[in-house]
Amino acid sequence: MIVTTKKLFELAYGKYAIGAYNINNLEQAMGLFLGNIDSQAPFIIQISKGARSYTDKRMLEGLIRAADEVFPEAIFAVHLDHGDVEACIDCIESGFYSSVMIDASANPLAENIRITGEIVEAAHAKGIVVEAELGQLGGVEEHVKIDEKNAHLTDPDEAQEFVDGSGCDSLAVAIGTSHGAYKFSGAQALRLDVLAEIQRRLPGFPLVMHGSSSVPQEEVARINEAGGALKGAKGVDEDEFAKAVPLGVTKVNIDTDGRLVWTRVHREFFRDKPEKFDLRDPGKMFMAEYAKFIAHKNQKLGSAGRLEEVRAALKA
Ligand code: G3H
Ligand code: 13P
Ligand code: ZN
């Protein structure tokens, strides 16, 4: 069942965070649904602009519609990740997405408010909710690399003005995370103090943590042992999620970790079975491993085991 993120956030706020997972293909979709059903968690499927153009955006929409039928138990939202104005309008008009993210965070505050406000108006007219971003994460996103000196944390003093001025429904905050597999050059550092200040200005307002892959070191080591070259990859300590939840984080974005599971499964498979060439063999292994990964992540986010209480609240 497809629901809006707004409804999921109302139910989750302060208690747990919803996992928002990016998908690009069939195997990721299958692993994602299986893992969320196994762990009995509501979830968010995220589709980036890159995912929409990887094949044809209608292919992913078709996959998700089919998964909704194959897994009637599932409760999830469908979300455009890091949209620009064009992608947001396209998704709003498609009638398929339950929420969109407008990422105008590279602009000065007033311009970010203006662009976000335009998308909010168009989205709300169709019952679609909007995530916006204030501050800038480092890392690689849509092929643009933002280095550490150009990344900047969300200014809590601007957060309330931004939300009031734009009318957005949730806010992605920059609190020290970054996109990709190389998040911290030194010790990992989530700025929970900045998050607490933002929550003080915006009590009860759903906050979103991007760049939240944990880049498991065991996964990185296995990839490297199987021929990979991921040097110095490092992510967010997944035990920090439980600290961010009471501070207003209700959505946690995870993409890179899924790519690492895919890479490990396929590198090991072809190293160990060089005679094989049926793509379904590693595909089956990946779906099972990705499902396991998702179920584990949902435990850390606190969303595991919430499915029936969410279903009951949606019926009430
Ligand atoms: O934040 C970016 C997401 O990880 C999506 O990545 O644009 O390569 O699909 P992508
Ligand atoms: P990661 O690169 O940490 O998985 O972040 C994903 C993300 O923020 C998608 O919007
Ligand atoms: Zn992101």
PDB file of N, CA, C and O in Angstrom, residues 263-301:
ATOM      1  N   THR A 263      28.068  -5.051  -4.704  1.00  0.00           N
ATOM      2  CA  THR A 263      29.451  -5.208  -5.173  1.00  0.00           C
ATOM      3  C   THR A 263      30.106  -6.422  -4.522  1.00  0.00           C
ATOM      4  O   THR A 263      30.757  -7.228  -5.198  1.00  0.00           O
ATOM      5  N   ARG A 264      29.911  -6.590  -3.218  1.00  0.00           N
ATOM      6  CA  ARG A 264      30.500  -7.736  -2.506  1.00  0.00           C
ATOM      7  C   ARG A 264      29.970  -9.057  -3.059  1.00  0.00           C
ATOM      8  O   ARG A 264      30.745  -9.975  -3.370  1.00  0.00           O
ATOM      9  N   VAL A 265      28.637  -9.138  -3.220  1.00  0.00           N
ATOM     10  CA  VAL A 265      28.038 -10.389  -3.706  1.00  0.00           C
ATOM     11  C   VAL A 265      28.589 -10.730  -5.088  1.00  0.00           C
ATOM     12  O   VAL A 265      29.010 -11.866  -5.346  1.00  0.00           O
ATOM     13  N   HIS A 266      28.616  -9.751  -5.970  1.00  0.00           N
ATOM     14  CA  HIS A 266      29.025 -10.051  -7.349  1.00  0.00           C
ATOM     15  C   HIS A 266      30.522 -10.296  -7.463  1.00  0.00           C
ATOM     16  O   HIS A 266      30.951 -11.216  -8.171  1.00  0.00           O
ATOM     17  N   ARG A 267      31.335  -9.527  -6.751  1.00  0.00           N
ATOM     18  CA  ARG A 267      32.791  -9.779  -6.801  1.00  0.00           C
ATOM     19  C   ARG A 267      33.114 -11.172  -6.270  1.00  0.00           C
ATOM     20  O   ARG A 267      33.881 -11.911  -6.883  1.00  0.00           O
ATOM     21  N   GLU A 268      32.531 -11.526  -5.115  1.00  0.00           N
ATOM     22  CA  GLU A 268      32.825 -12.836  -4.534  1.00  0.00           C
ATOM     23  C   GLU A 268      32.297 -13.960  -5.429  1.00  0.00           C
ATOM     24  O   GLU A 268      32.964 -14.991  -5.605  1.00  0.00           O
ATOM     25  N   PHE A 269      31.106 -13.744  -5.974  1.00  0.00           N
ATOM     26  CA  PHE A 269      30.502 -14.795  -6.799  1.00  0.00           C
ATOM     27  C   PHE A 269      31.400 -15.117  -7.997  1.00  0.00           C
ATOM     28  O   PHE A 269      31.724 -16.284  -8.259  1.00  0.00           O
ATOM     29  N   PHE A 270      31.818 -14.111  -8.717  1.00  0.00           N
ATOM     30  CA  PHE A 270      32.606 -14.379  -9.936  1.00  0.00           C
ATOM     31  C   PHE A 270      34.050 -14.786  -9.622  1.00  0.00           C
ATOM     32  O   PHE A 270      34.672 -15.505 -10.405  1.00  0.00           O
ATOM     33  N   ARG A 271      34.559 -14.358  -8.452  1.00  0.00           N
ATOM     34  CA  ARG A 271      35.880 -14.848  -8.034  1.00  0.00           C
ATOM     35  C   ARG A 271      35.804 -16.339  -7.732  1.00  0.00           C
ATOM     36  O   ARG A 271      36.666 -17.116  -8.164  1.00  0.00           O
ATOM     37  N   ASP A 272      34.734 -16.752  -7.004  1.00  0.00           N
ATOM     38  CA  ASP A 272      34.645 -18.136  -6.545  1.00  0.00           C
ATOM     39  C   ASP A 272      34.090 -19.093  -7.600  1.00  0.00           C
ATOM     40  O   ASP A 272      34.292 -20.302  -7.514  1.00  0.00           O
ATOM     41  N   LYS A 273      33.367 -18.561  -8.564  1.00  0.00           N
ATOM     42  CA  LYS A 273      32.735 -19.436  -9.573  1.00  0.00           C
ATOM     43  C   LYS A 273      32.990 -18.889 -10.978  1.00  0.00           C
ATOM     44  O   LYS A 273      32.065 -18.444 -11.667  1.00  0.00           O
ATOM     45  N   PRO A 274      34.253 -18.884 -11.381  1.00  0.00           N
ATOM     46  CA  PRO A 274      34.593 -18.251 -12.661  1.00  0.00           C
ATOM     47  C   PRO A 274      33.957 -18.940 -13.863  1.00  0.00           C
ATOM     48  O   PRO A 274      33.890 -18.356 -14.950  1.00  0.00           O
ATOM     49  N   GLU A 275      33.470 -20.171 -13.659  1.00  0.00           N
ATOM     50  CA  GLU A 275      32.862 -20.897 -14.780  1.00  0.00           C
ATOM     51  C   GLU A 275      31.400 -20.496 -15.017  1.00  0.00           C
ATOM     52  O   GLU A 275      30.798 -20.857 -16.025  1.00  0.00           O
ATOM     53  N   LYS A 276      30.816 -19.736 -14.089  1.00  0.00           N
ATOM     54  CA  LYS A 276      29.379 -19.414 -14.166  1.00  0.00           C
ATOM     55  C   LYS A 276      29.121 -18.182 -15.026  1.00  0.00           C
ATOM     56  O   LYS A 276      29.938 -17.263 -15.073  1.00  0.00           O
ATOM     57  N   PHE A 277      27.954 -18.164 -15.667  1.00  0.00           N
ATOM     58  CA  PHE A 277      27.584 -16.964 -16.424  1.00  0.00           C
ATOM     59  C   PHE A 277      26.076 -16.695 -16.452  1.00  0.00           C
ATOM     60  O   PHE A 277      25.604 -15.886 -17.232  1.00  0.00           O
ATOM     61  N   ASP A 278      25.329 -17.380 -15.575  1.00  0.00           N
ATOM     62  CA  ASP A 278      23.892 -17.112 -15.502  1.00  0.00           C
ATOM     63  C   ASP A 278      23.673 -15.967 -14.521  1.00  0.00           C
ATOM     64  O   ASP A 278      23.906 -16.105 -13.317  1.00  0.00           O
ATOM     65  N   LEU A 279      23.214 -14.838 -15.013  1.00  0.00           N
ATOM     66  CA  LEU A 279      23.075 -13.642 -14.162  1.00  0.00           C
ATOM     67  C   LEU A 279      22.106 -13.865 -13.002  1.00  0.00           C
ATOM     68  O   LEU A 279      22.147 -13.162 -11.992  1.00  0.00           O
ATOM     69  N   ARG A 280      21.227 -14.878 -13.119  1.00  0.00           N
ATOM     70  CA  ARG A 280      20.270 -15.108 -12.034  1.00  0.00           C
ATOM     71  C   ARG A 280      20.938 -15.693 -10.794  1.00  0.00           C
ATOM     72  O   ARG A 280      20.427 -15.539  -9.685  1.00  0.00           O
ATOM     73  N   ASP A 281      22.068 -16.370 -10.960  1.00  0.00           N
ATOM     74  CA  ASP A 281      22.733 -16.959  -9.782  1.00  0.00           C
ATOM     75  C   ASP A 281      23.194 -15.881  -8.792  1.00  0.00           C
ATOM     76  O   ASP A 281      22.796 -15.901  -7.631  1.00  0.00           O
ATOM     77  N   PRO A 282      24.023 -14.922  -9.227  1.00  0.00           N
ATOM     78  CA  PRO A 282      24.367 -13.862  -8.260  1.00  0.00           C
ATOM     79  C   PRO A 282      23.155 -12.983  -7.936  1.00  0.00           C
ATOM     80  O   PRO A 282      23.061 -12.443  -6.830  1.00  0.00           O
ATOM     81  N   GLY A 283      22.234 -12.855  -8.884  1.00  0.00           N
ATOM     82  CA  GLY A 283      21.024 -12.050  -8.639  1.00  0.00           C
ATOM     83  C   GLY A 283      20.243 -12.579  -7.446  1.00  0.00           C
ATOM     84  O   GLY A 283      19.824 -11.819  -6.574  1.00  0.00           O
ATOM     85  N   LYS A 284      20.084 -13.909  -7.375  1.00  0.00           N
ATOM     86  CA  LYS A 284      19.340 -14.505  -6.246  1.00  0.00           C
ATOM     87  C   LYS A 284      20.084 -14.266  -4.940  1.00  0.00           C
ATOM     88  O   LYS A 284      19.484 -13.980  -3.908  1.00  0.00           O
ATOM     89  N   MET A 285      21.419 -14.418  -5.006  1.00  0.00           N
ATOM     90  CA  MET A 285      22.199 -14.194  -3.775  1.00  0.00           C
ATOM     91  C   MET A 285      22.071 -12.753  -3.325  1.00  0.00           C
ATOM     92  O   MET A 285      21.908 -12.456  -2.145  1.00  0.00           O
ATOM     93  N   PHE A 286      22.127 -11.833  -4.292  1.00  0.00           N
ATOM     94  CA  PHE A 286      22.030 -10.415  -3.927  1.00  0.00           C
ATOM     95  C   PHE A 286      20.686 -10.114  -3.281  1.00  0.00           C
ATOM     96  O   PHE A 286      20.625  -9.441  -2.244  1.00  0.00           O
ATOM     97  N   MET A 287      19.589 -10.618  -3.864  1.00  0.00           N
ATOM     98  CA  MET A 287      18.262 -10.312  -3.291  1.00  0.00           C
ATOM     99  C   MET A 287      18.187 -10.766  -1.835  1.00  0.00           C
ATOM    100  O   MET A 287      17.684 -10.041  -0.975  1.00  0.00           O
ATOM    101  N   ALA A 288      18.700 -11.974  -1.568  1.00  0.00           N
ATOM    102  CA  ALA A 288      18.652 -12.498  -0.195  1.00  0.00           C
ATOM    103  C   ALA A 288      19.546 -11.674   0.740  1.00  0.00           C
ATOM    104  O   ALA A 288      19.165 -11.342   1.865  1.00  0.00           O
ATOM    105  N   GLU A 289      20.743 -11.321   0.260  1.00  0.00           N
ATOM    106  CA  GLU A 289      21.673 -10.553   1.103  1.00  0.00           C
ATOM    107  C   GLU A 289      21.164  -9.127   1.339  1.00  0.00           C
ATOM    108  O   GLU A 289      21.315  -8.572   2.416  1.00  0.00           O
ATOM    109  N   TYR A 290      20.563  -8.543   0.298  1.00  0.00           N
ATOM    110  CA  TYR A 290      20.041  -7.181   0.448  1.00  0.00           C
ATOM    111  C   TYR A 290      18.863  -7.183   1.421  1.00  0.00           C
ATOM    112  O   TYR A 290      18.750  -6.295   2.269  1.00  0.00           O
ATOM    113  N   ALA A 291      18.014  -8.212   1.333  1.00  0.00           N
ATOM    114  CA  ALA A 291      16.885  -8.319   2.266  1.00  0.00           C
ATOM    115  C   ALA A 291      17.398  -8.408   3.709  1.00  0.00           C
ATOM    116  O   ALA A 291      16.875  -7.759   4.613  1.00  0.00           O
ATOM    117  N   LYS A 292      18.465  -9.181   3.904  1.00  0.00           N
ATOM    118  CA  LYS A 292      19.050  -9.324   5.252  1.00  0.00           C
ATOM    119  C   LYS A 292      19.572  -7.979   5.748  1.00  0.00           C
ATOM    120  O   LYS A 292      19.386  -7.589   6.894  1.00  0.00           O
ATOM    121  N   PHE A 293      20.247  -7.268   4.834  1.00  0.00           N
ATOM    122  CA  PHE A 293      20.794  -5.955   5.178  1.00  0.00           C
ATOM    123  C   PHE A 293      19.676  -4.985   5.592  1.00  0.00           C
ATOM    124  O   PHE A 293      19.775  -4.277   6.601  1.00  0.00           O
ATOM    125  N   ILE A 294      18.597  -4.958   4.807  1.00  0.00           N
ATOM    126  CA  ILE A 294      17.481  -4.038   5.088  1.00  0.00           C
ATOM    127  C   ILE A 294      16.862  -4.357   6.457  1.00  0.00           C
ATOM    128  O   ILE A 294      16.582  -3.456   7.257  1.00  0.00           O
ATOM    129  N   ALA A 295      16.664  -5.639   6.716  1.00  0.00           N
ATOM    130  CA  ALA A 295      16.052  -6.036   7.996  1.00  0.00           C
ATOM    131  C   ALA A 295      16.932  -5.592   9.167  1.00  0.00           C
ATOM    132  O   ALA A 295      16.441  -5.073  10.178  1.00  0.00           O
ATOM    133  N   HIS A 296      18.246  -5.742   9.009  1.00  0.00           N
ATOM    134  CA  HIS A 296      19.176  -5.315  10.061  1.00  0.00           C
ATOM    135  C   HIS A 296      19.100  -3.802  10.263  1.00  0.00           C
ATOM    136  O   HIS A 296      19.051  -3.301  11.386  1.00  0.00           O
ATOM    137  N   LYS A 297      19.075  -3.053   9.150  1.00  0.00           N
ATOM    138  CA  LYS A 297      19.043  -1.586   9.231  1.00  0.00           C
ATOM    139  C   LYS A 297      17.775  -1.109   9.943  1.00  0.00           C
ATOM    140  O   LYS A 297      17.790  -0.191  10.750  1.00  0.00           O
ATOM    141  N   ASN A 298      16.653  -1.785   9.619  1.00  0.00           N
ATOM    142  CA  ASN A 298      15.387  -1.386  10.234  1.00  0.00           C
ATOM    143  C   ASN A 298      15.398  -1.614  11.746  1.00  0.00           C
ATOM    144  O   ASN A 298      14.746  -0.886  12.488  1.00  0.00           O
ATOM    145  N   GLN A 299      16.165  -2.637  12.185  1.00  0.00           N
ATOM    146  CA  GLN A 299      16.318  -2.827  13.636  1.00  0.00           C
ATOM    147  C   GLN A 299      17.011  -1.611  14.231  1.00  0.00           C
ATOM    148  O   GLN A 299      16.615  -1.089  15.258  1.00  0.00           O
ATOM    149  N   LYS A 300      18.064  -1.153  13.569  1.00  0.00           N
ATOM    150  CA  LYS A 300      18.839  -0.013  14.075  1.00  0.00           C
ATOM    151  C   LYS A 300      18.025   1.282  14.059  1.00  0.00           C
ATOM    152  O   LYS A 300      18.232   2.170  14.878  1.00  0.00           O
ATOM    153  N   LEU A 301      17.116   1.401  13.073  1.00  0.00           N
ATOM    154  CA  LEU A 301      16.304   2.612  12.949  1.00  0.00           C
ATOM    155  C   LEU A 301      15.102   2.576  13.887  1.00  0.00           C
ATOM    156  O   LEU A 301      14.446   3.602  14.095  1.00  0.00           O
TER     157      LEU A 301
END
